[in-house]
mmCIF file with all atom_site columns, C-alpha atoms in Angstrom:
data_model
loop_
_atom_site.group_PDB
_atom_site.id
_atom_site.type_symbol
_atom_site.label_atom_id
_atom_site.label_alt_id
_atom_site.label_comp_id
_atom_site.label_asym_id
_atom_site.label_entity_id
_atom_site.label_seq_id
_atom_site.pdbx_PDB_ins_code
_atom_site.Cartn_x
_atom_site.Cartn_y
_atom_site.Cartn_z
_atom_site.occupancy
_atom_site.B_iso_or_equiv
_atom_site.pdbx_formal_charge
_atom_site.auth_seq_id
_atom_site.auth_comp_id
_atom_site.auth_asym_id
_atom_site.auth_atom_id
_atom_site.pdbx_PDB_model_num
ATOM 1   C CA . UNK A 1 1   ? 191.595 147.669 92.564 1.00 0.00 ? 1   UNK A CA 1
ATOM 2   C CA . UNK A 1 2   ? 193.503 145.001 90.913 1.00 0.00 ? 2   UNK A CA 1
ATOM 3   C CA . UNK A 1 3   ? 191.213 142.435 91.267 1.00 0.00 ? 3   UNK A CA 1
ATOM 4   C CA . UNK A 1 4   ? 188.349 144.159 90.097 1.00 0.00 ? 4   UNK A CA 1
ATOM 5   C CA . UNK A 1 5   ? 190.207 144.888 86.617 1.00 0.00 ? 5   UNK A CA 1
ATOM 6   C CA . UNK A 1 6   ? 190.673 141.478 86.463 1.00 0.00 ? 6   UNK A CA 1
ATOM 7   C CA . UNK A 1 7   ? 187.612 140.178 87.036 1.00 0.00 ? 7   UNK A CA 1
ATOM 8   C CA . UNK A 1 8   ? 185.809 142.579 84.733 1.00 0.00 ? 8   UNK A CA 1
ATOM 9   C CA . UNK A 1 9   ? 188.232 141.385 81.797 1.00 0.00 ? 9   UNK A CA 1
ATOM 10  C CA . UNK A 1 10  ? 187.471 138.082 82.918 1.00 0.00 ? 10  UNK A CA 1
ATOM 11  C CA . UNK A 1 11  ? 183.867 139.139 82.212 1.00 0.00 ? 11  UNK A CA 1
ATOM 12  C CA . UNK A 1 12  ? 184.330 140.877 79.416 1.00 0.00 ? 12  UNK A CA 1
ATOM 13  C CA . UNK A 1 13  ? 186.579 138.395 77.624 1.00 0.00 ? 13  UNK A CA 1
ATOM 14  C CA . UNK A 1 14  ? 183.831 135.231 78.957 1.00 0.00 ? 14  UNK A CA 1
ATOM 15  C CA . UNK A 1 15  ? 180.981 137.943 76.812 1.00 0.00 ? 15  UNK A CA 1
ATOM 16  C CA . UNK A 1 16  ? 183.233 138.196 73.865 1.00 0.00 ? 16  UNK A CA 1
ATOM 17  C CA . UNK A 1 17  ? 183.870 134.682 73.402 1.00 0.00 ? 17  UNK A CA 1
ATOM 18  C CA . UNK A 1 18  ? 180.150 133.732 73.905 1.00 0.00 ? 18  UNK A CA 1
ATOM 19  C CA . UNK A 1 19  ? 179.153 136.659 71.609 1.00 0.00 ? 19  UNK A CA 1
ATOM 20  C CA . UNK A 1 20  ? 181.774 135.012 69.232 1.00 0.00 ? 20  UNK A CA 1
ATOM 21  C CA . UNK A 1 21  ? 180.304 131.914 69.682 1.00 0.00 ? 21  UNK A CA 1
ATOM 22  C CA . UNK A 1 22  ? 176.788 132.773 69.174 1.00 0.00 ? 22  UNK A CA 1
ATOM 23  C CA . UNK A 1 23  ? 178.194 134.323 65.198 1.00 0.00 ? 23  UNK A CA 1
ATOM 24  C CA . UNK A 1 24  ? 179.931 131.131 64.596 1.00 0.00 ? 24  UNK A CA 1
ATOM 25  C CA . UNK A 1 25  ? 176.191 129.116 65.418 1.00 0.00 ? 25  UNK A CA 1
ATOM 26  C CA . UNK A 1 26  ? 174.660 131.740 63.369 1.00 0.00 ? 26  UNK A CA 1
ATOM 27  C CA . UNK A 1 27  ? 177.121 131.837 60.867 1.00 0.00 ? 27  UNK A CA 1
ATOM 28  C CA . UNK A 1 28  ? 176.991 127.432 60.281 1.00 0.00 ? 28  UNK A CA 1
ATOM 29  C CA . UNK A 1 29  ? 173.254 128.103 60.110 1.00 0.00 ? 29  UNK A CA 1
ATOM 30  C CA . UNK A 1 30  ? 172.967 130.579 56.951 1.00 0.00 ? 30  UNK A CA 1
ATOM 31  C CA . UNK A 1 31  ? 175.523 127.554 55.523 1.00 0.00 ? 31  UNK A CA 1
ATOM 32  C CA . UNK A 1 32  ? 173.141 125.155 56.756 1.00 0.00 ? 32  UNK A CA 1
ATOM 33  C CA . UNK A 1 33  ? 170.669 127.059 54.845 1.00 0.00 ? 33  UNK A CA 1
ATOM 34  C CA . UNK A 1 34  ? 172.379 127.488 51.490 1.00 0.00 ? 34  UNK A CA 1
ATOM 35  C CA . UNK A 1 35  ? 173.138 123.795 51.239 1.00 0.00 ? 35  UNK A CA 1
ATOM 36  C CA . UNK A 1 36  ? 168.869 122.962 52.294 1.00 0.00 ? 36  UNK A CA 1
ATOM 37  C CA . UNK A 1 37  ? 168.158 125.738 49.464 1.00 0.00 ? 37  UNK A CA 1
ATOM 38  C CA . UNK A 1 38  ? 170.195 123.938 46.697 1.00 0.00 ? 38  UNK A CA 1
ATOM 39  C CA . UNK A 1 39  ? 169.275 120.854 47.645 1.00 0.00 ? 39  UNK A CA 1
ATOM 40  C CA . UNK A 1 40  ? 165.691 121.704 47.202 1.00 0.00 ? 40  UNK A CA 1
ATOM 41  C CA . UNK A 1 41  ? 166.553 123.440 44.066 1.00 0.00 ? 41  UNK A CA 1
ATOM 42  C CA . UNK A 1 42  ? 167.994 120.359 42.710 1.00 0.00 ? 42  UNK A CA 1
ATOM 43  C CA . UNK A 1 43  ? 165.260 118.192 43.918 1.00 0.00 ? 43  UNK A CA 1
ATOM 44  C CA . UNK A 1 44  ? 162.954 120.577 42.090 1.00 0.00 ? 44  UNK A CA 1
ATOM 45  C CA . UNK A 1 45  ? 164.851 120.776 38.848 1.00 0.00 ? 45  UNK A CA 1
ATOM 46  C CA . UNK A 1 46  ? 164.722 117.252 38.912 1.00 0.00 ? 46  UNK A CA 1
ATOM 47  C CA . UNK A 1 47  ? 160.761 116.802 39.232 1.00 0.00 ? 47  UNK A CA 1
ATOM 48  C CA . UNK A 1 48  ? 160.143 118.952 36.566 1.00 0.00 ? 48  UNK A CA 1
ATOM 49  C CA . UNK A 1 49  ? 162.618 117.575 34.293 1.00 0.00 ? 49  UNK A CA 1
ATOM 50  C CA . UNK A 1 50  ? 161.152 114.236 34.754 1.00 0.00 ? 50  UNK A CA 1
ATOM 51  C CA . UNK A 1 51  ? 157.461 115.464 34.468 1.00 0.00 ? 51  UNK A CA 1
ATOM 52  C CA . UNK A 1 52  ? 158.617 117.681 31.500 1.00 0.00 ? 52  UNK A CA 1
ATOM 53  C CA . UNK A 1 53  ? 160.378 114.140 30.299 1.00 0.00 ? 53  UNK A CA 1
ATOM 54  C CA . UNK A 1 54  ? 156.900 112.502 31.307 1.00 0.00 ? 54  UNK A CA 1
ATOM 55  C CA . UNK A 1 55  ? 155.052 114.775 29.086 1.00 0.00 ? 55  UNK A CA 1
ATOM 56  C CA . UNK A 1 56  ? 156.577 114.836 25.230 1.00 0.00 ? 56  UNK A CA 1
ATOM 57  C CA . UNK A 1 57  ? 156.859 111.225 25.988 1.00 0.00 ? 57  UNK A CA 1
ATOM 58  C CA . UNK A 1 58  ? 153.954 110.555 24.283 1.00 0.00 ? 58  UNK A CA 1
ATOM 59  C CA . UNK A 1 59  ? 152.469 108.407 26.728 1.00 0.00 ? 59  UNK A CA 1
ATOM 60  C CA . UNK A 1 60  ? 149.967 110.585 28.230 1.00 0.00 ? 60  UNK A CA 1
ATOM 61  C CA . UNK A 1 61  ? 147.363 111.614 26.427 1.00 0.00 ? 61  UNK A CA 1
ATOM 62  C CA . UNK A 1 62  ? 147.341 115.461 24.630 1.00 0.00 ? 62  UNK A CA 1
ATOM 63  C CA . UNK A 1 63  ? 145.783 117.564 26.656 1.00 0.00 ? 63  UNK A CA 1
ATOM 64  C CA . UNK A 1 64  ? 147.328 115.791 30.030 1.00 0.00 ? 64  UNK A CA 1
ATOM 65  C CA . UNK A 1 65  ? 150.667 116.653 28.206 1.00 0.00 ? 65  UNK A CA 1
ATOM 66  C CA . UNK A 1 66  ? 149.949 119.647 27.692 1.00 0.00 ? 66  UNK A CA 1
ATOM 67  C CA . UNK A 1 67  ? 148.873 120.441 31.336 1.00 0.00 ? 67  UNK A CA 1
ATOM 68  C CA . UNK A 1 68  ? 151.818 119.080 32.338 1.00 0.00 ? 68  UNK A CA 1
ATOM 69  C CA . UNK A 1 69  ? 154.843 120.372 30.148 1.00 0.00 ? 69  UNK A CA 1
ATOM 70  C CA . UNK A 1 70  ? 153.200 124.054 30.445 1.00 0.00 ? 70  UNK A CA 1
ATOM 71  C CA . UNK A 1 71  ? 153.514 123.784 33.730 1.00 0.00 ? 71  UNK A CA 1
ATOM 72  C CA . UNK A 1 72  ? 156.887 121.940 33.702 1.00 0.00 ? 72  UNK A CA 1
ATOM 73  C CA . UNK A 1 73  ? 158.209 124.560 31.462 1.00 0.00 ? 73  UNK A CA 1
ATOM 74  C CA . UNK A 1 74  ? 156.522 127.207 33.626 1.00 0.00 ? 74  UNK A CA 1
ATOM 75  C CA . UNK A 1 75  ? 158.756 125.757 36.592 1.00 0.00 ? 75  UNK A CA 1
ATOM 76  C CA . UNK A 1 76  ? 161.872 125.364 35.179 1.00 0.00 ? 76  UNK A CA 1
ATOM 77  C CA . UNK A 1 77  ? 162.139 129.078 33.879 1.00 0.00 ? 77  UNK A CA 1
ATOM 78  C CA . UNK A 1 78  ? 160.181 130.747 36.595 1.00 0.00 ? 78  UNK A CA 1
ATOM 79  C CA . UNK A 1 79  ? 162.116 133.901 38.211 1.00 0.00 ? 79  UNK A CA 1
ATOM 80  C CA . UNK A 1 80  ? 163.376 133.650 42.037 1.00 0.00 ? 80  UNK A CA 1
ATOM 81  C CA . UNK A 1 81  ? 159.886 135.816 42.851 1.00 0.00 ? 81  UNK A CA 1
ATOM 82  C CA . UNK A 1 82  ? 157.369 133.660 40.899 1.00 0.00 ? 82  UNK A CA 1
ATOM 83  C CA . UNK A 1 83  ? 159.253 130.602 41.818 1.00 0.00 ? 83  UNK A CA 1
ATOM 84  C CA . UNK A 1 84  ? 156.795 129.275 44.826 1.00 0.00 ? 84  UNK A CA 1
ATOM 85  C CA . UNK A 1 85  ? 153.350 129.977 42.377 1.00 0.00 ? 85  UNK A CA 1
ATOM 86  C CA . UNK A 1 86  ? 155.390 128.036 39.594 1.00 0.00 ? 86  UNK A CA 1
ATOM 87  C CA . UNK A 1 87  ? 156.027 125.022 41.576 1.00 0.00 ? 87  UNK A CA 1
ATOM 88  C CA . UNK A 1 88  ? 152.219 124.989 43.322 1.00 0.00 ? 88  UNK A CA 1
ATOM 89  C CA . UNK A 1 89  ? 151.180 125.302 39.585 1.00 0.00 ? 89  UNK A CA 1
ATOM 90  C CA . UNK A 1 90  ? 152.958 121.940 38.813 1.00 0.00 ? 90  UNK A CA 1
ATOM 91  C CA . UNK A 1 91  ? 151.938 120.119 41.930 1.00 0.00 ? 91  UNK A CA 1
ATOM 92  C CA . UNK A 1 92  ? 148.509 121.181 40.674 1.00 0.00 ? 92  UNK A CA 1
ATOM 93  C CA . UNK A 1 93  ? 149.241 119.795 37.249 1.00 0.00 ? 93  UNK A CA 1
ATOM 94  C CA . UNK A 1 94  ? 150.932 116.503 38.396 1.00 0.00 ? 94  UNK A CA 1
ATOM 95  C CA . UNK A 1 95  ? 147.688 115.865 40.906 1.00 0.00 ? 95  UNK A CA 1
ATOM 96  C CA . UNK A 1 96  ? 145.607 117.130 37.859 1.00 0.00 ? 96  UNK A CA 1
ATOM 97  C CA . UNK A 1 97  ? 147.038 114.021 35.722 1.00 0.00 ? 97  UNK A CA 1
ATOM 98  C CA . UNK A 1 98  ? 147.437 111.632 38.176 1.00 0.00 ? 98  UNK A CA 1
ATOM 99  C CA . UNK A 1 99  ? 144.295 111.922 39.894 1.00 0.00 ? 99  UNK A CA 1
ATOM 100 C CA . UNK A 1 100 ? 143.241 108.740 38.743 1.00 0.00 ? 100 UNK A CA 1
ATOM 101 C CA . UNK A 1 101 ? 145.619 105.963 39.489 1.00 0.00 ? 101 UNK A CA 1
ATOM 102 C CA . UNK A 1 102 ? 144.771 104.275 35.935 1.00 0.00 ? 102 UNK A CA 1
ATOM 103 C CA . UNK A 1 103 ? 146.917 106.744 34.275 1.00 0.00 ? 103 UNK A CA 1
ATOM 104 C CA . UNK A 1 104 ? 149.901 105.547 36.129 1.00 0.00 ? 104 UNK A CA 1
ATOM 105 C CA . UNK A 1 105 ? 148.808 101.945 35.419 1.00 0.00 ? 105 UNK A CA 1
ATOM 106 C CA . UNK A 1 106 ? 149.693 103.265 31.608 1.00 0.00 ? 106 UNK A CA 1
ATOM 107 C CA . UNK A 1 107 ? 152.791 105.406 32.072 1.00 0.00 ? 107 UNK A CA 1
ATOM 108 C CA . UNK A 1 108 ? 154.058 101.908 33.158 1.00 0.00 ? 108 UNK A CA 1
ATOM 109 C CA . UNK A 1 109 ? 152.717 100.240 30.797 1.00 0.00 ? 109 UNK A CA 1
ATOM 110 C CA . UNK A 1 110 ? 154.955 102.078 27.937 1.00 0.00 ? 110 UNK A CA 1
ATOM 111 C CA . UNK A 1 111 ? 158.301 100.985 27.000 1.00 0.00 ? 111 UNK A CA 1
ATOM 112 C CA . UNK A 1 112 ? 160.382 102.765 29.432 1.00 0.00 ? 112 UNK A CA 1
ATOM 113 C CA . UNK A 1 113 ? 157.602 103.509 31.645 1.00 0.00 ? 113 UNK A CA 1
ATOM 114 C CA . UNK A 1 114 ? 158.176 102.067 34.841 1.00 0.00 ? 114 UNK A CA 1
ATOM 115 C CA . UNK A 1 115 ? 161.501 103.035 35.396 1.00 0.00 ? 115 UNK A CA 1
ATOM 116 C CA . UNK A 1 116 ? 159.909 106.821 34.437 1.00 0.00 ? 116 UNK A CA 1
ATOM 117 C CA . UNK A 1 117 ? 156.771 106.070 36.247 1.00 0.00 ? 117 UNK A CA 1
ATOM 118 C CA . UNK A 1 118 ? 159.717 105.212 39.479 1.00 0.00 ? 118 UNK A CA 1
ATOM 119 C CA . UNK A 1 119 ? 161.479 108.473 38.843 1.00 0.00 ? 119 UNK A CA 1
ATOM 120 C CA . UNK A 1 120 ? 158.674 110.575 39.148 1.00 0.00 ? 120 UNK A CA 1
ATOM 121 C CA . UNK A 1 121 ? 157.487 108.739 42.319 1.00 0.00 ? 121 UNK A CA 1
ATOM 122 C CA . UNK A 1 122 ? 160.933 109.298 44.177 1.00 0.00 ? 122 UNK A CA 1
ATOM 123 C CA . UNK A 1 123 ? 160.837 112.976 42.400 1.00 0.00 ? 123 UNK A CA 1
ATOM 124 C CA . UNK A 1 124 ? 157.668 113.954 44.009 1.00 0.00 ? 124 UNK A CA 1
ATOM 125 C CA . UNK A 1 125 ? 158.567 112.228 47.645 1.00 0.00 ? 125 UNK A CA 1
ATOM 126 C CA . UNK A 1 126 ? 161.868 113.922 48.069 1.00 0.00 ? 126 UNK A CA 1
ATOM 127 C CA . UNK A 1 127 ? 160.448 117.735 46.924 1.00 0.00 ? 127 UNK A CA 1
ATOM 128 C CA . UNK A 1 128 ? 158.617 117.699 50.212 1.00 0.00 ? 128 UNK A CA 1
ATOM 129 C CA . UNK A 1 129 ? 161.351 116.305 52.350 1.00 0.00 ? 129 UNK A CA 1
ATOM 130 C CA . UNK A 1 130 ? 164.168 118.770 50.898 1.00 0.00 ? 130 UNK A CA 1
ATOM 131 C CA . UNK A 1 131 ? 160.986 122.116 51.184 1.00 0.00 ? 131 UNK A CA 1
ATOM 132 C CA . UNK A 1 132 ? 160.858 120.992 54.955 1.00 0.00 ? 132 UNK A CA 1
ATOM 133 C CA . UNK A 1 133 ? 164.735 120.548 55.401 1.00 0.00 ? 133 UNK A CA 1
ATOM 134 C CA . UNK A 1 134 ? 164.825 124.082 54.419 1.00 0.00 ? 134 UNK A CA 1
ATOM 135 C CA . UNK A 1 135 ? 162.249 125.596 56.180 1.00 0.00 ? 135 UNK A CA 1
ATOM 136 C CA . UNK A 1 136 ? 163.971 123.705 59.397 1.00 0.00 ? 136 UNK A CA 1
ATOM 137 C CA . UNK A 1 137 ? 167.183 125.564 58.911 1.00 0.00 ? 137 UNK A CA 1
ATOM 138 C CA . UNK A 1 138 ? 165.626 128.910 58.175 1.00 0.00 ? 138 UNK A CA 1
ATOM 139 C CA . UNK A 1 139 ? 163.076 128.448 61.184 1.00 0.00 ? 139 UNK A CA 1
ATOM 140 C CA . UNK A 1 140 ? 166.337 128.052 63.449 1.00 0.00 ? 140 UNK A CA 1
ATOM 141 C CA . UNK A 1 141 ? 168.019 131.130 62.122 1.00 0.00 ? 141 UNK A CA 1
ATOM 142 C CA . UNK A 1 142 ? 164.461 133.206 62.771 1.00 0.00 ? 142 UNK A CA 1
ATOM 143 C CA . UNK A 1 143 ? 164.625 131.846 65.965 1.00 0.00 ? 143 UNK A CA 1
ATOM 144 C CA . UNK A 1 144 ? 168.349 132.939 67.078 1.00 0.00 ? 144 UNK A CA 1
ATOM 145 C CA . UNK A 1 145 ? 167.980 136.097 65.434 1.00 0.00 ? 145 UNK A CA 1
ATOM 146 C CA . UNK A 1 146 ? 165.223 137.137 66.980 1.00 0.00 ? 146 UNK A CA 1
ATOM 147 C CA . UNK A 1 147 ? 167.302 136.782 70.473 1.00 0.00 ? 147 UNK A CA 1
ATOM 148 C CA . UNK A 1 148 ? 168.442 140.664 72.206 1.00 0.00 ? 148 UNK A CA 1
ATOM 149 C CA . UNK A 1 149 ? 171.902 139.533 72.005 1.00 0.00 ? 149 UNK A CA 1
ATOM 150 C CA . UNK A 1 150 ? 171.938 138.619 68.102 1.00 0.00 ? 150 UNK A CA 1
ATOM 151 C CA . UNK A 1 151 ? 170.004 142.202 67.211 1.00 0.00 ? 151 UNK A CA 1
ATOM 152 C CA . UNK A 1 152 ? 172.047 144.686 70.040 1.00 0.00 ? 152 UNK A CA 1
ATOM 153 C CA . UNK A 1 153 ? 175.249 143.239 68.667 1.00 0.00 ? 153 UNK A CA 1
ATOM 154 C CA . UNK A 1 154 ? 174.541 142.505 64.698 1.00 0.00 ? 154 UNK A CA 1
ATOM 155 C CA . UNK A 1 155 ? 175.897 139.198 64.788 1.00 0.00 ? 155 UNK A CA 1
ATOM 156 C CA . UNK A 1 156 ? 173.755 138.814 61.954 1.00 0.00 ? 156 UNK A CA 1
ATOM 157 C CA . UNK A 1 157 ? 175.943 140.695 60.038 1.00 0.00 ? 157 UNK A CA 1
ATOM 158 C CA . UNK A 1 158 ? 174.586 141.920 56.612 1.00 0.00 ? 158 UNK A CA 1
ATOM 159 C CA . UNK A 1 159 ? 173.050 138.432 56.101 1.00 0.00 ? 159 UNK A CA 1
ATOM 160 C CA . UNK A 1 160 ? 169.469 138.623 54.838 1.00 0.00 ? 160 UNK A CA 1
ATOM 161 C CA . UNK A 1 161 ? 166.344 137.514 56.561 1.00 0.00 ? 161 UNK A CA 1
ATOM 162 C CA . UNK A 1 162 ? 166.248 134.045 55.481 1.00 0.00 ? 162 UNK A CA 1
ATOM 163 C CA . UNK A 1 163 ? 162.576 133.572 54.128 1.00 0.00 ? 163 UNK A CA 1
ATOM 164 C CA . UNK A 1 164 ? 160.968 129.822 53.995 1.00 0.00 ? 164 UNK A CA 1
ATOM 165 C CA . UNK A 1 165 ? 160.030 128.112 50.800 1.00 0.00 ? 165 UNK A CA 1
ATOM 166 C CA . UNK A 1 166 ? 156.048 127.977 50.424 1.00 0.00 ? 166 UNK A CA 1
ATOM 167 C CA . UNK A 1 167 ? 154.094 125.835 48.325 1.00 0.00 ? 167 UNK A CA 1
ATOM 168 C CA . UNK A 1 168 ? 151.712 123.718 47.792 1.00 0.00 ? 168 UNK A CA 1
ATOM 169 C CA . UNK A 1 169 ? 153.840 120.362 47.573 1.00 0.00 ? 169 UNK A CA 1
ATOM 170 C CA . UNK A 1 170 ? 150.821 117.245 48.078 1.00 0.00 ? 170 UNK A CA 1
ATOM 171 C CA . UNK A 1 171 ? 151.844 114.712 45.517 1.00 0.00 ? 171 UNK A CA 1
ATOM 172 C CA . UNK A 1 172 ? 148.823 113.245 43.788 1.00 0.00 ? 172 UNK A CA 1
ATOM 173 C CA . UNK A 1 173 ? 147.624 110.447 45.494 1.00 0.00 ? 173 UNK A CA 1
ATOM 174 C CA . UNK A 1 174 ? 148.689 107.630 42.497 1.00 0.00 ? 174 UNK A CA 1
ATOM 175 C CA . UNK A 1 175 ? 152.143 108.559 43.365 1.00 0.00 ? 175 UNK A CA 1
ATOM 176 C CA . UNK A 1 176 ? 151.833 109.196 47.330 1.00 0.00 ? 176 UNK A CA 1
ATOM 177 C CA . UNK A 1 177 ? 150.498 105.931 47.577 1.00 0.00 ? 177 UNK A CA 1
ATOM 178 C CA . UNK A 1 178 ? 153.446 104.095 45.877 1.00 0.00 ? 178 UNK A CA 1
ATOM 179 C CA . UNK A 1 179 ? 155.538 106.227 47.306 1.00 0.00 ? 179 UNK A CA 1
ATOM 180 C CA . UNK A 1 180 ? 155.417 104.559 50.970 1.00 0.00 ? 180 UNK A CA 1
#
């Protein structure tokens, strides 16, 4: 009789440390998460700032400046739920400008324009990278908490269902190009 109550708190303690285990994982991941999603904010910020920068620069010409700070603008003051149509908009915009390589050619040919012509090339690579470092993290939090264990025992908590960043993220091909 003994033994038996010992061995089942054995058990019980060995489930209640692995359950705890399994909300300390899930726990670091929703961190995990936060930091990918201001990270990509940030990275974000920063390419419309610099295409916003880009475009009352002067250097482009009107209407590409227009394209281009509208959808900047658009961007930077879009709501959390109109956030993912804002950015495709400016991905549009950017490949809308840049779609011939010549208009780089005189970005950098301004005073000033090469280092801008630079920080919009390393604005547009890292928005991709930081969008997929994000979708990584919330990918492996769909995937624990989709496990028995995680849903029987609410590990989760009252944590949200982490949702992945969409958009449409191609960088024109001017800037992909210099980019590697």
């Amino acid at each position: 009789m003994t033994a038996t109550l010992i061995w089942t708190l054995v058990v019980l303690v060995a489930i209640g440390l692995y359950l705890s285990w399994t909300a300390g994982r899930l726990d670091r991941l929703h961190a995990r998460i936060d930091a990918a999603r201001a990270a990509l904010d940030a990275q974000l910020l920063r390419r419309a700032s610099v295409a916003q920068e880009l475009a009352t620069s002067k250097v482009l010409d009107p209407a590409a400046s227009i394209v281009l700070y509208e959808a900047a603008h658009a961007a930077r003051q879009a709501e959390e739920e109109q956030r993912e149509v804002a950015e495709s908009d400016l991905s549009q915009a950017l490949r809308a400008v840049f779609e011939d390589a010549r208009q780089l050619d005189v970005v950098r040919e301004a005073p000033g324009g090469d280092a801008a012509a630079r920080e919009l090339t390393e604005a547009v690579r890292r928005v991709p990278m930081a969008r997929r470092f994000h979708n990584d993290a919330v990918g492996a939090v769909r995937r624990l908490r989709q496990h028995r264990k995680v849903r029987w025992f609410r590990l989760a908590g009252h944590a949200p269902f982490p949702l992945a960043f969409e958009m449409d993220d191609e960088p024109p091909p001017a800037l992909a190009d210099r980019a590697a």
